[in-house]
Every structure is written in structure tokens, then in C-alpha cells.
Short mmCIF file of C-alpha atoms and ligand atoms in Angstrom, two decimals:
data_model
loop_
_atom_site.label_atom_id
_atom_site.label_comp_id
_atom_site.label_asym_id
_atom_site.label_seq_id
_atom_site.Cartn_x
_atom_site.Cartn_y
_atom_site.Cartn_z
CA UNK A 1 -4.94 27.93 81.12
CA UNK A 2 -4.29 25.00 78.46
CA UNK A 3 -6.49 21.86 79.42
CA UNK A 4 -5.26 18.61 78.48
CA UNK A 5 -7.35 16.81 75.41
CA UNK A 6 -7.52 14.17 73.14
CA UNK A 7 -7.89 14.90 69.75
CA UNK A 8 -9.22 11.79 67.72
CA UNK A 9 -10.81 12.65 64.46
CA UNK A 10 -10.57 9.24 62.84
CA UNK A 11 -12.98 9.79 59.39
CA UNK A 12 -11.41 9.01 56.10
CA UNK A 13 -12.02 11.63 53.88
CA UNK A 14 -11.92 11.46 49.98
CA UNK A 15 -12.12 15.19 48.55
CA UNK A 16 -12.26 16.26 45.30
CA UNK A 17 -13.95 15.84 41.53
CA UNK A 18 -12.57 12.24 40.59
CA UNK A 19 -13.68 10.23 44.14
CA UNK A 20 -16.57 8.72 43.71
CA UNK A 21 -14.16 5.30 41.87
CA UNK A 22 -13.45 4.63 45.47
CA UNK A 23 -17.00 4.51 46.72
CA UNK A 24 -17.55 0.66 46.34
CA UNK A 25 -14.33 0.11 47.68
CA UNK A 26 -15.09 1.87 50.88
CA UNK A 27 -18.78 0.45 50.91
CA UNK A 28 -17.56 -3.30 51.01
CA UNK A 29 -15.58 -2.30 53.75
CA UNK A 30 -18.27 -3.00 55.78
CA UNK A 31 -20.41 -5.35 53.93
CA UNK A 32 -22.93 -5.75 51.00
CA UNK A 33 -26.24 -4.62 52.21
CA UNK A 34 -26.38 -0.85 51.06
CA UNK A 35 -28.96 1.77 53.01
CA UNK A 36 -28.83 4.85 50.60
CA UNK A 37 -30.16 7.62 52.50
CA UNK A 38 -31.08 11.08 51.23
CA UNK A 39 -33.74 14.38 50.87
CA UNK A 40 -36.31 15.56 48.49
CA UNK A 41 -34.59 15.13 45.46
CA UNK A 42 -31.79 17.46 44.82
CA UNK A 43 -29.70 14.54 44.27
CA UNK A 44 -31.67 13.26 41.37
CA UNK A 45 -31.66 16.54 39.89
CA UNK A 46 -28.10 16.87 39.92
CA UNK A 47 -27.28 13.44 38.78
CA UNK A 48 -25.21 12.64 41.70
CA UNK A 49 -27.83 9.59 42.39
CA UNK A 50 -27.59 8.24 39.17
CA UNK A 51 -23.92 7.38 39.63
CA UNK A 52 -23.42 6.83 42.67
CA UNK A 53 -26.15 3.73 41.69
CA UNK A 54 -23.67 3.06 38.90
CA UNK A 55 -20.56 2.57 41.42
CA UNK A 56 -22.82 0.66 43.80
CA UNK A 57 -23.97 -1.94 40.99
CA UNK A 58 -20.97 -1.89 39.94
CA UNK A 59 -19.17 -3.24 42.90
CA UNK A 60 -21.55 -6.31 43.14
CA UNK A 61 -23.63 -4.86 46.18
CA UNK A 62 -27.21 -4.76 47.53
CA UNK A 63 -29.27 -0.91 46.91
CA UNK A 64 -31.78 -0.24 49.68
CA UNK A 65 -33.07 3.40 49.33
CA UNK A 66 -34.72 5.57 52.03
CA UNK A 67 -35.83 9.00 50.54
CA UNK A 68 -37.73 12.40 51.55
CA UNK A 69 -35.43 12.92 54.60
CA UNK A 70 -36.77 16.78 55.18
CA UNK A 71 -34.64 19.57 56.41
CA UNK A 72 -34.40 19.94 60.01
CA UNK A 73 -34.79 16.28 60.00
CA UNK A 74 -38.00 14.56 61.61
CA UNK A 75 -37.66 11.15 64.31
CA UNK A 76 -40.24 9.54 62.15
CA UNK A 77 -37.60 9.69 59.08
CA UNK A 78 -35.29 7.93 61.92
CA UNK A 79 -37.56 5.34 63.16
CA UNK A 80 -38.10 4.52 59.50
CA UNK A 81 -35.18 3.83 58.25
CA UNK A 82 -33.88 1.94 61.54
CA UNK A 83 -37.01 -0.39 60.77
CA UNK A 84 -35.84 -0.82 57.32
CA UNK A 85 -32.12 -1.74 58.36
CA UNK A 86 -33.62 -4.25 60.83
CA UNK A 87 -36.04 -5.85 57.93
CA UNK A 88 -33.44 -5.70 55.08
CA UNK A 89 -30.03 -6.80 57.71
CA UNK A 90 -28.73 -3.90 56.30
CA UNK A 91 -24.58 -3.88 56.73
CA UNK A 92 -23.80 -0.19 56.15
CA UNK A 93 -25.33 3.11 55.66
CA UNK A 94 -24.67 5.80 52.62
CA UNK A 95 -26.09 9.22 53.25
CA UNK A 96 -26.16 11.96 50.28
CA UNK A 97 -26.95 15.28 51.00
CA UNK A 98 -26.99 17.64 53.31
CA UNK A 99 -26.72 17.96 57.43
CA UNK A 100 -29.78 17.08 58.02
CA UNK A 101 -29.77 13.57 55.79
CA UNK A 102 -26.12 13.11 57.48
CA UNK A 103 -27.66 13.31 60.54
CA UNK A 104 -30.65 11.24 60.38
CA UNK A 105 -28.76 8.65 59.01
CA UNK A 106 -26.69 8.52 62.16
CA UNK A 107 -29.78 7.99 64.60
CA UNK A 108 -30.91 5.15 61.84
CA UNK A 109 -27.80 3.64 62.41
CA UNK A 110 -28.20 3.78 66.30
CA UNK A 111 -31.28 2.65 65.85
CA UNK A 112 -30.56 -0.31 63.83
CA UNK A 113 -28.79 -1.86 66.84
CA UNK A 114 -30.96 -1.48 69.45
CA UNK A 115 -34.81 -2.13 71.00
CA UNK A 116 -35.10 1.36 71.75
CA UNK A 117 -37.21 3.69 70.50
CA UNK A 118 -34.55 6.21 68.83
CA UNK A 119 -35.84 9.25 70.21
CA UNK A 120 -34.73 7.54 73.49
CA UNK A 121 -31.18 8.95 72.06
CA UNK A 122 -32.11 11.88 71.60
CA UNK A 123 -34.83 12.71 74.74
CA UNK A 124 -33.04 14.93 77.37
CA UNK A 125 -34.52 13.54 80.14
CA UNK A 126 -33.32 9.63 79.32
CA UNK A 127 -29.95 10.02 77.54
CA UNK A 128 -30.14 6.31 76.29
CA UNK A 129 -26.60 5.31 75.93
CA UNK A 130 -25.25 5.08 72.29
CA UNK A 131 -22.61 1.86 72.17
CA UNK A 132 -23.37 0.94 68.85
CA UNK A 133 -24.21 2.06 65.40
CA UNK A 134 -24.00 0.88 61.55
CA UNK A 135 -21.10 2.14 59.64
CA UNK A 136 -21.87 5.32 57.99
CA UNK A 137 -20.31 6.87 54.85
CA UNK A 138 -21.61 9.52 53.48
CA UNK A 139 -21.16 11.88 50.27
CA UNK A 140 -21.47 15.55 51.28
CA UNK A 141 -23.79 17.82 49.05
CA UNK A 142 -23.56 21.10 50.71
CA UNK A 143 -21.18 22.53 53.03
CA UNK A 144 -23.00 23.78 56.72
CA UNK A 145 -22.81 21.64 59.62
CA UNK A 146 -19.52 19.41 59.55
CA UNK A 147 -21.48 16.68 60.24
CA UNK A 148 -19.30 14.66 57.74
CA UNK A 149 -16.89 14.80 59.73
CA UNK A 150 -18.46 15.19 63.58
CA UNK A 151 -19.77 12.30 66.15
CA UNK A 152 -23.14 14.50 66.52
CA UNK A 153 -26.58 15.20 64.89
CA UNK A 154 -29.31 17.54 65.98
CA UNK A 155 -33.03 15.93 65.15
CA UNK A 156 -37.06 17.85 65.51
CA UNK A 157 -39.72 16.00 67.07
CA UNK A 158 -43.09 17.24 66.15
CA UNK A 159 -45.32 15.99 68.80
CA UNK A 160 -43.07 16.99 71.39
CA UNK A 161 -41.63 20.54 69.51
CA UNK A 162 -38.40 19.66 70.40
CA UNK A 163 -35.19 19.97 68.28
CA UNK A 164 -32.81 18.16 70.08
CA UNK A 165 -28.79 17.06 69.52
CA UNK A 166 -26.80 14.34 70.77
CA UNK A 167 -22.69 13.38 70.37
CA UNK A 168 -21.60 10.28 70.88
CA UNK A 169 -18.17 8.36 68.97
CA UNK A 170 -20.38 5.62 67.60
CA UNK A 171 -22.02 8.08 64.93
CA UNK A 172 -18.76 9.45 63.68
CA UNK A 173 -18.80 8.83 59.90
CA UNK A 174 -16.07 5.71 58.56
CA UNK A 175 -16.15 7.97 55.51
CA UNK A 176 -16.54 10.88 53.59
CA UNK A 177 -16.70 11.93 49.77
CA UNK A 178 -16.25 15.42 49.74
CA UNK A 179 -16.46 16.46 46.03
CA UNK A 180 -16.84 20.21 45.53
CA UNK A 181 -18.70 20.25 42.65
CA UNK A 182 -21.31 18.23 44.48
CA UNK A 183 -22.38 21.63 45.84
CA UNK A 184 -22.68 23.70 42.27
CA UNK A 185 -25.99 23.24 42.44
CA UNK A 186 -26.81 24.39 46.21
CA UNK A 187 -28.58 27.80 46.18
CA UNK A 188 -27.05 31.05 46.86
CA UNK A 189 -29.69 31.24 49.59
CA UNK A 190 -28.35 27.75 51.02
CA UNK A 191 -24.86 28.95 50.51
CA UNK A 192 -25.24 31.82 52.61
CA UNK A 193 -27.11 30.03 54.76
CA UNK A 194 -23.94 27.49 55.25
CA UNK A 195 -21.92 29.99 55.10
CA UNK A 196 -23.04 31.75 58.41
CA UNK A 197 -23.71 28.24 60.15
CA UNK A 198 -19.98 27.39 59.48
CA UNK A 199 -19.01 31.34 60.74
CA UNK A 200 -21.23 30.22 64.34
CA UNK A 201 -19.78 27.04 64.78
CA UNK A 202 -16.45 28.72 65.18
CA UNK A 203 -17.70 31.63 67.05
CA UNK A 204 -19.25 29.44 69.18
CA UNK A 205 -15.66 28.16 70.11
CA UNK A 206 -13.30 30.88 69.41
CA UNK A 207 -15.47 33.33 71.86
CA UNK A 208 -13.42 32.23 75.32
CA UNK A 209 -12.17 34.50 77.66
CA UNK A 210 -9.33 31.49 78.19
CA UNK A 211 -8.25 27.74 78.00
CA UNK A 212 -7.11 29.49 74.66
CA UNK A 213 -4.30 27.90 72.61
CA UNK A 214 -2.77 30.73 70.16
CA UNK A 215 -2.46 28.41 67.44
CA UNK A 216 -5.98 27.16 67.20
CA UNK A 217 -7.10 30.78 68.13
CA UNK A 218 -4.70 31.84 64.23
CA UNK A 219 -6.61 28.43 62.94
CA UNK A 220 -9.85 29.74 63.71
CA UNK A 221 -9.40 33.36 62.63
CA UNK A 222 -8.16 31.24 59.11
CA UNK A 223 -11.39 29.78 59.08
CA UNK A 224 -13.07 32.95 59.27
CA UNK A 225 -11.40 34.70 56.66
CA UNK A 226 -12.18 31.30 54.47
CA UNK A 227 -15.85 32.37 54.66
CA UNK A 228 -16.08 35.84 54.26
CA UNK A 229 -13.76 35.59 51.00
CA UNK A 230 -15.32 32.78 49.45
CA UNK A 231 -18.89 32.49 50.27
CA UNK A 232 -19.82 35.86 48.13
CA UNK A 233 -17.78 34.46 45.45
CA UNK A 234 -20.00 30.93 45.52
CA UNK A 235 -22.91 32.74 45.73
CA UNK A 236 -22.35 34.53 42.57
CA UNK A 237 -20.04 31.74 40.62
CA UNK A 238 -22.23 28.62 41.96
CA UNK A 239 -19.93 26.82 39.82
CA UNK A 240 -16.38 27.89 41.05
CA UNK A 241 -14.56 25.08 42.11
CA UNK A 242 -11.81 27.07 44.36
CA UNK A 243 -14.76 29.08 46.22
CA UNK A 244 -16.82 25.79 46.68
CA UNK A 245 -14.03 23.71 48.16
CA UNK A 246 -12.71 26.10 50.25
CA UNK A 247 -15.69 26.48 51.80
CA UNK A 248 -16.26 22.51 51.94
CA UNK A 249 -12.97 21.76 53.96
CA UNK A 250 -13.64 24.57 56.07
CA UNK A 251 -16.79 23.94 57.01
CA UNK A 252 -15.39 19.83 58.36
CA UNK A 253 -12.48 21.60 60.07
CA UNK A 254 -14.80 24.44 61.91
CA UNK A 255 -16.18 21.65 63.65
CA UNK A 256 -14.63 17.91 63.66
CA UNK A 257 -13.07 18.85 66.73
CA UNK A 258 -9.66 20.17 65.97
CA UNK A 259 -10.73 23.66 67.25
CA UNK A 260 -11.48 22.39 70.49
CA UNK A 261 -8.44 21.84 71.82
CA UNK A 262 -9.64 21.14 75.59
CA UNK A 263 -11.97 24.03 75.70
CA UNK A 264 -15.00 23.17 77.78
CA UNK A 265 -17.40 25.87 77.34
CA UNK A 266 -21.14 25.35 76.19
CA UNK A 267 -21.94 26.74 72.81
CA UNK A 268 -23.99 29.39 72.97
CA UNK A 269 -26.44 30.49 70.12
CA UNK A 270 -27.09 27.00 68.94
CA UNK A 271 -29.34 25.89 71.76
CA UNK A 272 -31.06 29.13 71.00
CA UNK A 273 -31.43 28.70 67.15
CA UNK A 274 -32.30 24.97 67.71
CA UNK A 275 -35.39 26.11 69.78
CA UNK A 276 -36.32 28.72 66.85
CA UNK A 277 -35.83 25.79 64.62
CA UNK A 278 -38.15 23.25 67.06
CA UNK A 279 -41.25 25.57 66.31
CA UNK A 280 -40.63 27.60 63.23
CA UNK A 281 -39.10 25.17 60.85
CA UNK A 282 -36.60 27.65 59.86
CA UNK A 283 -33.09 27.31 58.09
CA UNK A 284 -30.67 26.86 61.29
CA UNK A 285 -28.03 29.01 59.18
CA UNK A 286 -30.56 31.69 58.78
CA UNK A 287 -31.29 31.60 62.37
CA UNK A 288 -27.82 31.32 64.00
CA UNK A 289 -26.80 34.64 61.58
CA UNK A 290 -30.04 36.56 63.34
CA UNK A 291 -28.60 35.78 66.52
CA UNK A 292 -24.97 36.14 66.43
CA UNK A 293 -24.30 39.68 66.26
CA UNK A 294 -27.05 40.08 69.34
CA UNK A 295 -25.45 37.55 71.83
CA UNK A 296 -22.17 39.16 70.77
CA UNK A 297 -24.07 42.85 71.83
CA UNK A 298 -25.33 40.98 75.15
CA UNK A 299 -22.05 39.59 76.21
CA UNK A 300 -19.46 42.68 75.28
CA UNK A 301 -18.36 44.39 78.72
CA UNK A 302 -15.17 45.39 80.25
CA UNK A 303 -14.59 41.67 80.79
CA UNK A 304 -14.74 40.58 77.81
CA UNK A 305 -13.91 42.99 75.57
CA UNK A 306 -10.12 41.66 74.39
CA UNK A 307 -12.00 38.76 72.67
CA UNK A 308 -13.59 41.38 70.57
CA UNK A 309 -10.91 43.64 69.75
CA UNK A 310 -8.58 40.19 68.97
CA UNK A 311 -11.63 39.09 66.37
CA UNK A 312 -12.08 42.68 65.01
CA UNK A 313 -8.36 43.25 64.17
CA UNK A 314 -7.54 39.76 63.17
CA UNK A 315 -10.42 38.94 61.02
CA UNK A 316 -11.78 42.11 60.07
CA UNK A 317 -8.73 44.09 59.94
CA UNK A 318 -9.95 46.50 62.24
CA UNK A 319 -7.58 49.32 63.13
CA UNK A 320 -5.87 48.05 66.53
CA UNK A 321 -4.97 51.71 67.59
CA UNK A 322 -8.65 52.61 68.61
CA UNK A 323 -10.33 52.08 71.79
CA UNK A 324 -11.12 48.60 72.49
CA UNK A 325 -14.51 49.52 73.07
CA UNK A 326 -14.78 51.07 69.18
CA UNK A 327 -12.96 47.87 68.23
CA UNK A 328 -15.46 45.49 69.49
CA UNK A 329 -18.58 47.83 68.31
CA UNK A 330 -17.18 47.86 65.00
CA UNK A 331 -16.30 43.76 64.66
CA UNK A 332 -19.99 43.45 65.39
CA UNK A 333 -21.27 46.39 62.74
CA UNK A 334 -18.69 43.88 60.45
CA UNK A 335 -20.13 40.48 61.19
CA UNK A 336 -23.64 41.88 60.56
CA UNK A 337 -22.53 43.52 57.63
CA UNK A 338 -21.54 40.53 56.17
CA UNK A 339 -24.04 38.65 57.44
CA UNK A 340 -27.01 40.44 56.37
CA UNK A 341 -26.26 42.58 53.40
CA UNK A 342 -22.71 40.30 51.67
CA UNK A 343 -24.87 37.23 52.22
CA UNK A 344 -28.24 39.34 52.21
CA UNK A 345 -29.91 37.28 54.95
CA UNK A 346 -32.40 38.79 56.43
CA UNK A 347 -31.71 40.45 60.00
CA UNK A 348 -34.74 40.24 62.15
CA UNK A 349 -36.93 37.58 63.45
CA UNK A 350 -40.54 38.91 61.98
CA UNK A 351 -38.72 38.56 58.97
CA UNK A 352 -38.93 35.02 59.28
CA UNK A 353 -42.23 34.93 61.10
CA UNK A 354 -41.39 34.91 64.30
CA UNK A 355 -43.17 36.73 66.89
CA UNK A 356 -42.86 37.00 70.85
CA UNK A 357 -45.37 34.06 71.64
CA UNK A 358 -42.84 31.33 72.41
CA UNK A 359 -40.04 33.14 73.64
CA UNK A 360 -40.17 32.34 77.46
CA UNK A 361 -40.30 28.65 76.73
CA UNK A 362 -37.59 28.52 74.18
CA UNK A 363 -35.37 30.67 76.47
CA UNK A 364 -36.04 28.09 79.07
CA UNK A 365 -35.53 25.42 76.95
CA UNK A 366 -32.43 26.86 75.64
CA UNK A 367 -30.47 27.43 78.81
CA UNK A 368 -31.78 23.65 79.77
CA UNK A 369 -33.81 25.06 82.46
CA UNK A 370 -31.03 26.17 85.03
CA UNK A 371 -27.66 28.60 83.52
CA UNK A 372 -26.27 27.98 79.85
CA UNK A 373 -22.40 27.89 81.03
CA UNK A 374 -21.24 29.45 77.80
CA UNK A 375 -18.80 32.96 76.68
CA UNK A 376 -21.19 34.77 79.22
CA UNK A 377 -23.23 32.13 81.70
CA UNK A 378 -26.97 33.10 80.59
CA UNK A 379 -30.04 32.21 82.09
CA UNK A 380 -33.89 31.76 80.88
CA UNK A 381 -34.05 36.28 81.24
CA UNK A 382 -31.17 36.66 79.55
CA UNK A 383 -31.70 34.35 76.32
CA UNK A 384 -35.30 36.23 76.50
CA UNK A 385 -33.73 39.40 76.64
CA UNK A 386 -31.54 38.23 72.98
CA UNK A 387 -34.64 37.31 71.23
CA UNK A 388 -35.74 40.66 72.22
CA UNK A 389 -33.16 42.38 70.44
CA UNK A 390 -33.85 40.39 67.48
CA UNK A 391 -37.07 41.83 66.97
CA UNK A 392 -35.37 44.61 65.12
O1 NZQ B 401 -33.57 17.58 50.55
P1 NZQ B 401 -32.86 17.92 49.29
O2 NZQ B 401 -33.69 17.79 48.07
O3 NZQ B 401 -31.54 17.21 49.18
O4 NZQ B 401 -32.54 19.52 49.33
C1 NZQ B 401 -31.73 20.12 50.34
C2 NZQ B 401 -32.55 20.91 51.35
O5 NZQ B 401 -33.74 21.40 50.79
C3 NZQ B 401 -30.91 21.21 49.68
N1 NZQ B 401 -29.65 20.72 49.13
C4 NZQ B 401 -28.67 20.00 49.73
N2 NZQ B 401 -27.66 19.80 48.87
C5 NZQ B 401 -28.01 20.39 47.69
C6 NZQ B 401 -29.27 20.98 47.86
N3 NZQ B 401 -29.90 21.64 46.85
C7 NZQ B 401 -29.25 21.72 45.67
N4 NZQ B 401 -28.03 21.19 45.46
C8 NZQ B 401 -27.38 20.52 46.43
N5 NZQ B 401 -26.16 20.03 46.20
O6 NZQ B 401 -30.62 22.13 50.72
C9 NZQ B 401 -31.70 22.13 51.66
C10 NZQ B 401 -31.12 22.11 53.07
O7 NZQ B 401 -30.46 20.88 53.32
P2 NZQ B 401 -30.05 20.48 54.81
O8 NZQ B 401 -29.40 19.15 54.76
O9 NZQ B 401 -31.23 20.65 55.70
O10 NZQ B 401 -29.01 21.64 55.17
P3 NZQ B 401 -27.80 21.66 56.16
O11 NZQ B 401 -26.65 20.92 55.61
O12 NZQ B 401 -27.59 23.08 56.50
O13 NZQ B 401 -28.31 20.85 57.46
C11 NZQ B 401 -29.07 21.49 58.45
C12 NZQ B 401 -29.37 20.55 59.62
O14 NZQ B 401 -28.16 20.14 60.29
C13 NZQ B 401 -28.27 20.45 61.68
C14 NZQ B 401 -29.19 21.65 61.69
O15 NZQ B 401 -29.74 21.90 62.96
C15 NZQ B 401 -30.22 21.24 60.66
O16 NZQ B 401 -31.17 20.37 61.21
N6 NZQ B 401 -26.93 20.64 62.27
C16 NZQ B 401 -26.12 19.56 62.40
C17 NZQ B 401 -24.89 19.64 63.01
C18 NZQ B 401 -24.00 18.47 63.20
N7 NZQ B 401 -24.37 17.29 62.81
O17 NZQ B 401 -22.94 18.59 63.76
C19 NZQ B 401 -24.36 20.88 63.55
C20 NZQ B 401 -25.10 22.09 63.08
O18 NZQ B 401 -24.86 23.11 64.01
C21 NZQ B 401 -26.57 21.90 62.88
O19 NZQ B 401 -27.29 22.03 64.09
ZN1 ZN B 402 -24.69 24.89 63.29
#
């Protein structure tokens, strides 16, 4: 069946190499008190933050600067820089970088108009409600998590080793600069790293046994195709401008939305990687594209296998005259393929230090304590059960 939905996606977006002219422009928009927000310092060594300064002084407004915002983004970052929009009346936000600087600057600006603590946002168990935030703009440096372009952000709480996410229309961005060659620079470990975060986020929606629309279901295999051609290429040309913003636009459209189309299901291998994430401080790229190809394993049965055999044949070009069941095996050997040896991530979790210790609380954790209604409901034994089969 075909739910009813809303689709609302209302972020200006400026993409391409000769942008940035505009970026005062959009800034005064909302006022004159500028919050530059942004990481350890890849945006000094690639110039960007030199002019971007430029086209702030330049349109007669106030710099305030918050830096060091770390990947997999800490509260304290947050509660920092909502203090210093409170002290300096900041008017509007500017985040440059990646997801994770995108998304701390959206808690900021939460914070910034409210008593709360922000981790009251972000704390399952309280939910605070999100009615107002800053204006955000932000300039995109490498293309993951679509947060450019999304109403959500996903932040880690040490003391608590939580990593935990939160929607809400108030965070969308007012705009983005998406300029390609902004991501020249990003690593061909990042890259791959974006590339398979992108590849989960539409898994995450395209897996669906219905509430599928045909169109979005084509859109989605487009996507997918996007990636595997161009992220090898931007791995080897860093500097290829048609690999590089193919892979930028895709990775705003694989999750602003658009793809939903009324589907209701709960993602699936996020939860899981964000617990990973919550205690090991890894990549959440690098995680999702360890767990992918196993949930995939889990959930393949008689039930389900048409999703398979659709992905397989329409993505991977799979011969559609052998048995479903060799289909589906195969789309997985494909996926894993390209995930682990085209993007040469590596494949199992004691590759990236993880051991069995935690894995009963982060399956509970994952599943929220009760049944993760996702492709396949799972439970706290069956998320266990996927780590498992990470292990090699
Ligand atoms: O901190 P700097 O110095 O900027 O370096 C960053 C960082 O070390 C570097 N980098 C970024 N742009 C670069 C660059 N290096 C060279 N050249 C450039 N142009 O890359 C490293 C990783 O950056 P980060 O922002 O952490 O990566 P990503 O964009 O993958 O963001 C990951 C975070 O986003 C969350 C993840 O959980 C994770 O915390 N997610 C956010 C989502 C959302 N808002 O919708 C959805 C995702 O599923 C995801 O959960
Ligand atoms: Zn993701």
C-alpha cells in the first residue's frame, strides 16, 4: 500500500564552484551576528576559511568563531557554543565541514533559545520539545550524512556513552553551499567512508517489503548506482569535479526526505552503528559498511527475498533468470564486494577494535529496549546475534 505524506524539503541550496558570492547575501538574511562553526582544521588547510572570512567582512557583518568540533560530535561542543550565542546575541549560525559540525551546530542553535540543558534534546528518556532554533546555513565539506539538507543530527555523550539522534523541522538548514570542490581534499578513506554511509541511508529505506512507490524505488536504485560508479573514481581522482558532485547531490537526496515517500519503517543498522560509535569512537561510515551486508544475511528468507532479487538485478545487474535465492546471495557477495575490497574498508569488527564485551548492552540499546520495528522487527538477541556475525 501507498501511505499518504507530505513532502516539505524547504532548504535553499547553492551548488557548485562559483557560490560562495552569495554567502553574505544569504547570511544577512537573518541578521549580522555571525556563529562560524567548524572541526579540527581541515578548513584552514584547504583555504575554504580564509574566504569564506573574506565574504563575511565583506558584507559588513559580525565573525564569532567556535572551533575543534570533533567527529562524532561531543554535547560539551553543543553546550559551548549555545553559551556563546547567548553571550554574543548571536543572529545566525554558519557551519563548515562535515556531518558532525552540521550537526552540532543544529543542537547550538536549539540551544541558543532555550533554558535547557541541550542534551535535554537529545536524552531518550525526556524528549524536550524542539520549537525553536537559530537559522543555520551551512557550507558542506564532505559528502556522508545529508545533514545539509535533513531536520536531524545524531550527537555522543561521554559520561553517559550514549550516541544519540533527534529530528525535529526547527534544525532544518535555511541554506546550503554545496561546492564540489570543497571535498578535493577529503581522504580516500573519508570518501569511502561517505560513500557507504550514503549507500545505508538508502538501504535503510529502500529495504521494505511494501508502502513501496515504483518511482522512488527507480530513484533509489539511481542513487545506488551514483555511488558505486563514482566513489572509486573520487577515491583515486580526489580532484574530479564530476565524481565529487555526483556524489555530493546524492548524498542530500539519499536522505532529505524525498525517498520517504510515506514509508514508516524504523531504520535499521543505524541504531546499531550509533551504539558502536557511543563506545568505540569509530567512523559511522566504516561501521554502517561492517554491518550492512550482515543484517541483509539476518533478514533474507522466503519472505523477503523479492527485495533482494529487485536490488541484485537492478543495481547490480544480476542475472534475473536465476533462483531468487542465488539472486539475493549474490547482491549481498556484491555489496560486500564493493564495500570492502572497491572501497577497501575493512570487513570485521576486531578490525576496528571491537570485541564482544559490550554487545548485550548495545543490542539493547539499539532495539530501544523492546522490538526495533524495521525490514525484519529485531529484538535485543537478534541485533546480538548481527554483531556476532561481524566478528568475521
Ligand atoms: O574536523 P575536520 O578538521 O574538519 O576534519 C574532518 C574529520 O576529521 C574531515 N573532513 C571534513 N571535510 C574535509 C575533511 N578533511 C579534509 N577535507 C575536507 N574537505 O573528515 C573527518 C570526518 O568528518 P565528520 O564531519 O565527522 O564526517 P561525516 O560527515 O561523515 O559526519 C559523521 C557524523 O554525522 C552523523 C554520524 O553519526 C557522525 O556523528 N550522522 C548524521 C546524520 C544526519 N544529520 O542526518 C545522519 C547520518 O546517518 C549520521 O548518523
Ligand atoms: Zn548514516
Amino acid at each position: 500500500m501507498i501511505n499518504d505524506f507530505i513532502y516539505d524539503i524547504p532548504v535553499r541550496v547553492y551548488f557548485g564552484r562559483d557560490q560562495l558570492k552569495n554567502l553574505g547575501a544569504e547570511l544577512k538574511k537573518h541578521g549580522t551576528r555571525v556563529l562560524m562553526t567548524y572541526g579540527g582544521g581541515s578548513i584552514k588547510r584547504m583555504g575554504l576559511y580564509d574566504r569564506v572570512v573574506k565574504e563575511i567582512k565583506a558584507a559588513g557583518l559580525e565573525l564569532f568563531e567556535l572551533s575543534g568540533i570533533e567527529p562524532n560530535p561531543r554535547i560539551g561542543s553543543v553546550r559551548e557554543g549555545a553559551r556563546m550565542c547567548k553571550q554574543h546575541n548571536i543572529d545566525v549560525l554558519l557551519a563548515v565541514g562535515g556531518g558532525s559540525t552540521i550537526d552540532a551546530t543544529k543542537f547550538i542553535a536549539a540551544g541558543a533559545c532555550s533554558d535547557l540543558d541541550p542534551w535535554d534534546f537529545l536524552d531518550y528518556s525526556k524528549q524536550a520539545p524542539i520549537e525553536k532554533a537559530l537559522p543555520i546555513v551551512t557550507i558542506l565539506t564532505l559528502a556522508a550524512t545529508g545533514s545539509e539538507m535533513d531536520s536531524g543530527g545524531v550527537i555522543s555523550n561521554p559520561e553517559t556513552k550514549d550516541k544519540n539522534g533527534r529530528l525535529a523541522p526547527a534544525l532544518l538548514p535555511k541554506a546550503s553551499f554545496l561546492d564540489p570542490t570543497n571535498t578535493f581534499t577529503v581522504s580516500p578513506y573519508q570518501t569511502a567512508c561517505g560513500a557507504a554511509d550514503m549507500m545505508s541511508h538508502i538501504i535503510e529505506v529502500y529495504f521494505n517489503m511494501n508502502q513501496d512507490l515504483y518511482m522512488l524505488d527507480c530513484f533509489m536504485e539511481g542513487l545506488m548506482k551514483t555511488i558505486i560508479k563514482y566513489a572509486p573514481v573520487a577515491m583515486k581522482e580526489p580532484e574530479n569535479y564530476e565524481a565529487r558532485a555526483n556524489l555530493m547531490w546524492t548524498s542530500s537526496w539519499a536522505i532529505n526526505g524525498f525517498v520517504d515517500g510515506g514509508k514508516q519503517l524504523a531504520w535499521s543498522c543505524h541504531p546499531m552503528e550509533h551504539e558502536l560509535s557511543a563506545i568505540y569512537d569509530i567512523t559511522h561510515g566504516l561501521g554502517l559498511a561492517i554491518l550492512t551486508p550482515r543484517w541483509m544475511k539476518y533478514c533474507l528468507d522466503e519472505t523477503t527475498v523479492s527485495k533482494y532479487v529487485q536490488f541484485g538485478v537492478n543495481v547490480f545487474g544480476i542475472d534475473a533468470s536465476l533462483e531468487p535465492m542465488q539472486i539475493a546471495n549474490l547482491a549481498i557477495e556484491k555489496l560486500s564486494d564493493f564495500l570492502f575490497n572497491t572501497l577497501g574498508l575493512k570487513s570485521t569488527l576486531p578490525e576496528v577494535g571491537i570485541d564482544e564485551t559490550h554487545f548485550a548492552v548495545m543490542a539493547r540499546k539499539s532495539v530501544g529496549g523492546g522490538t526495533l520495528h524495521g525490514f525484519k522487527p529485531l529484538q535485543q538477541a537478534d541485533v546480538e546475534q548481527i554483531f556476532k556475525m561481524c566478528m568475521q
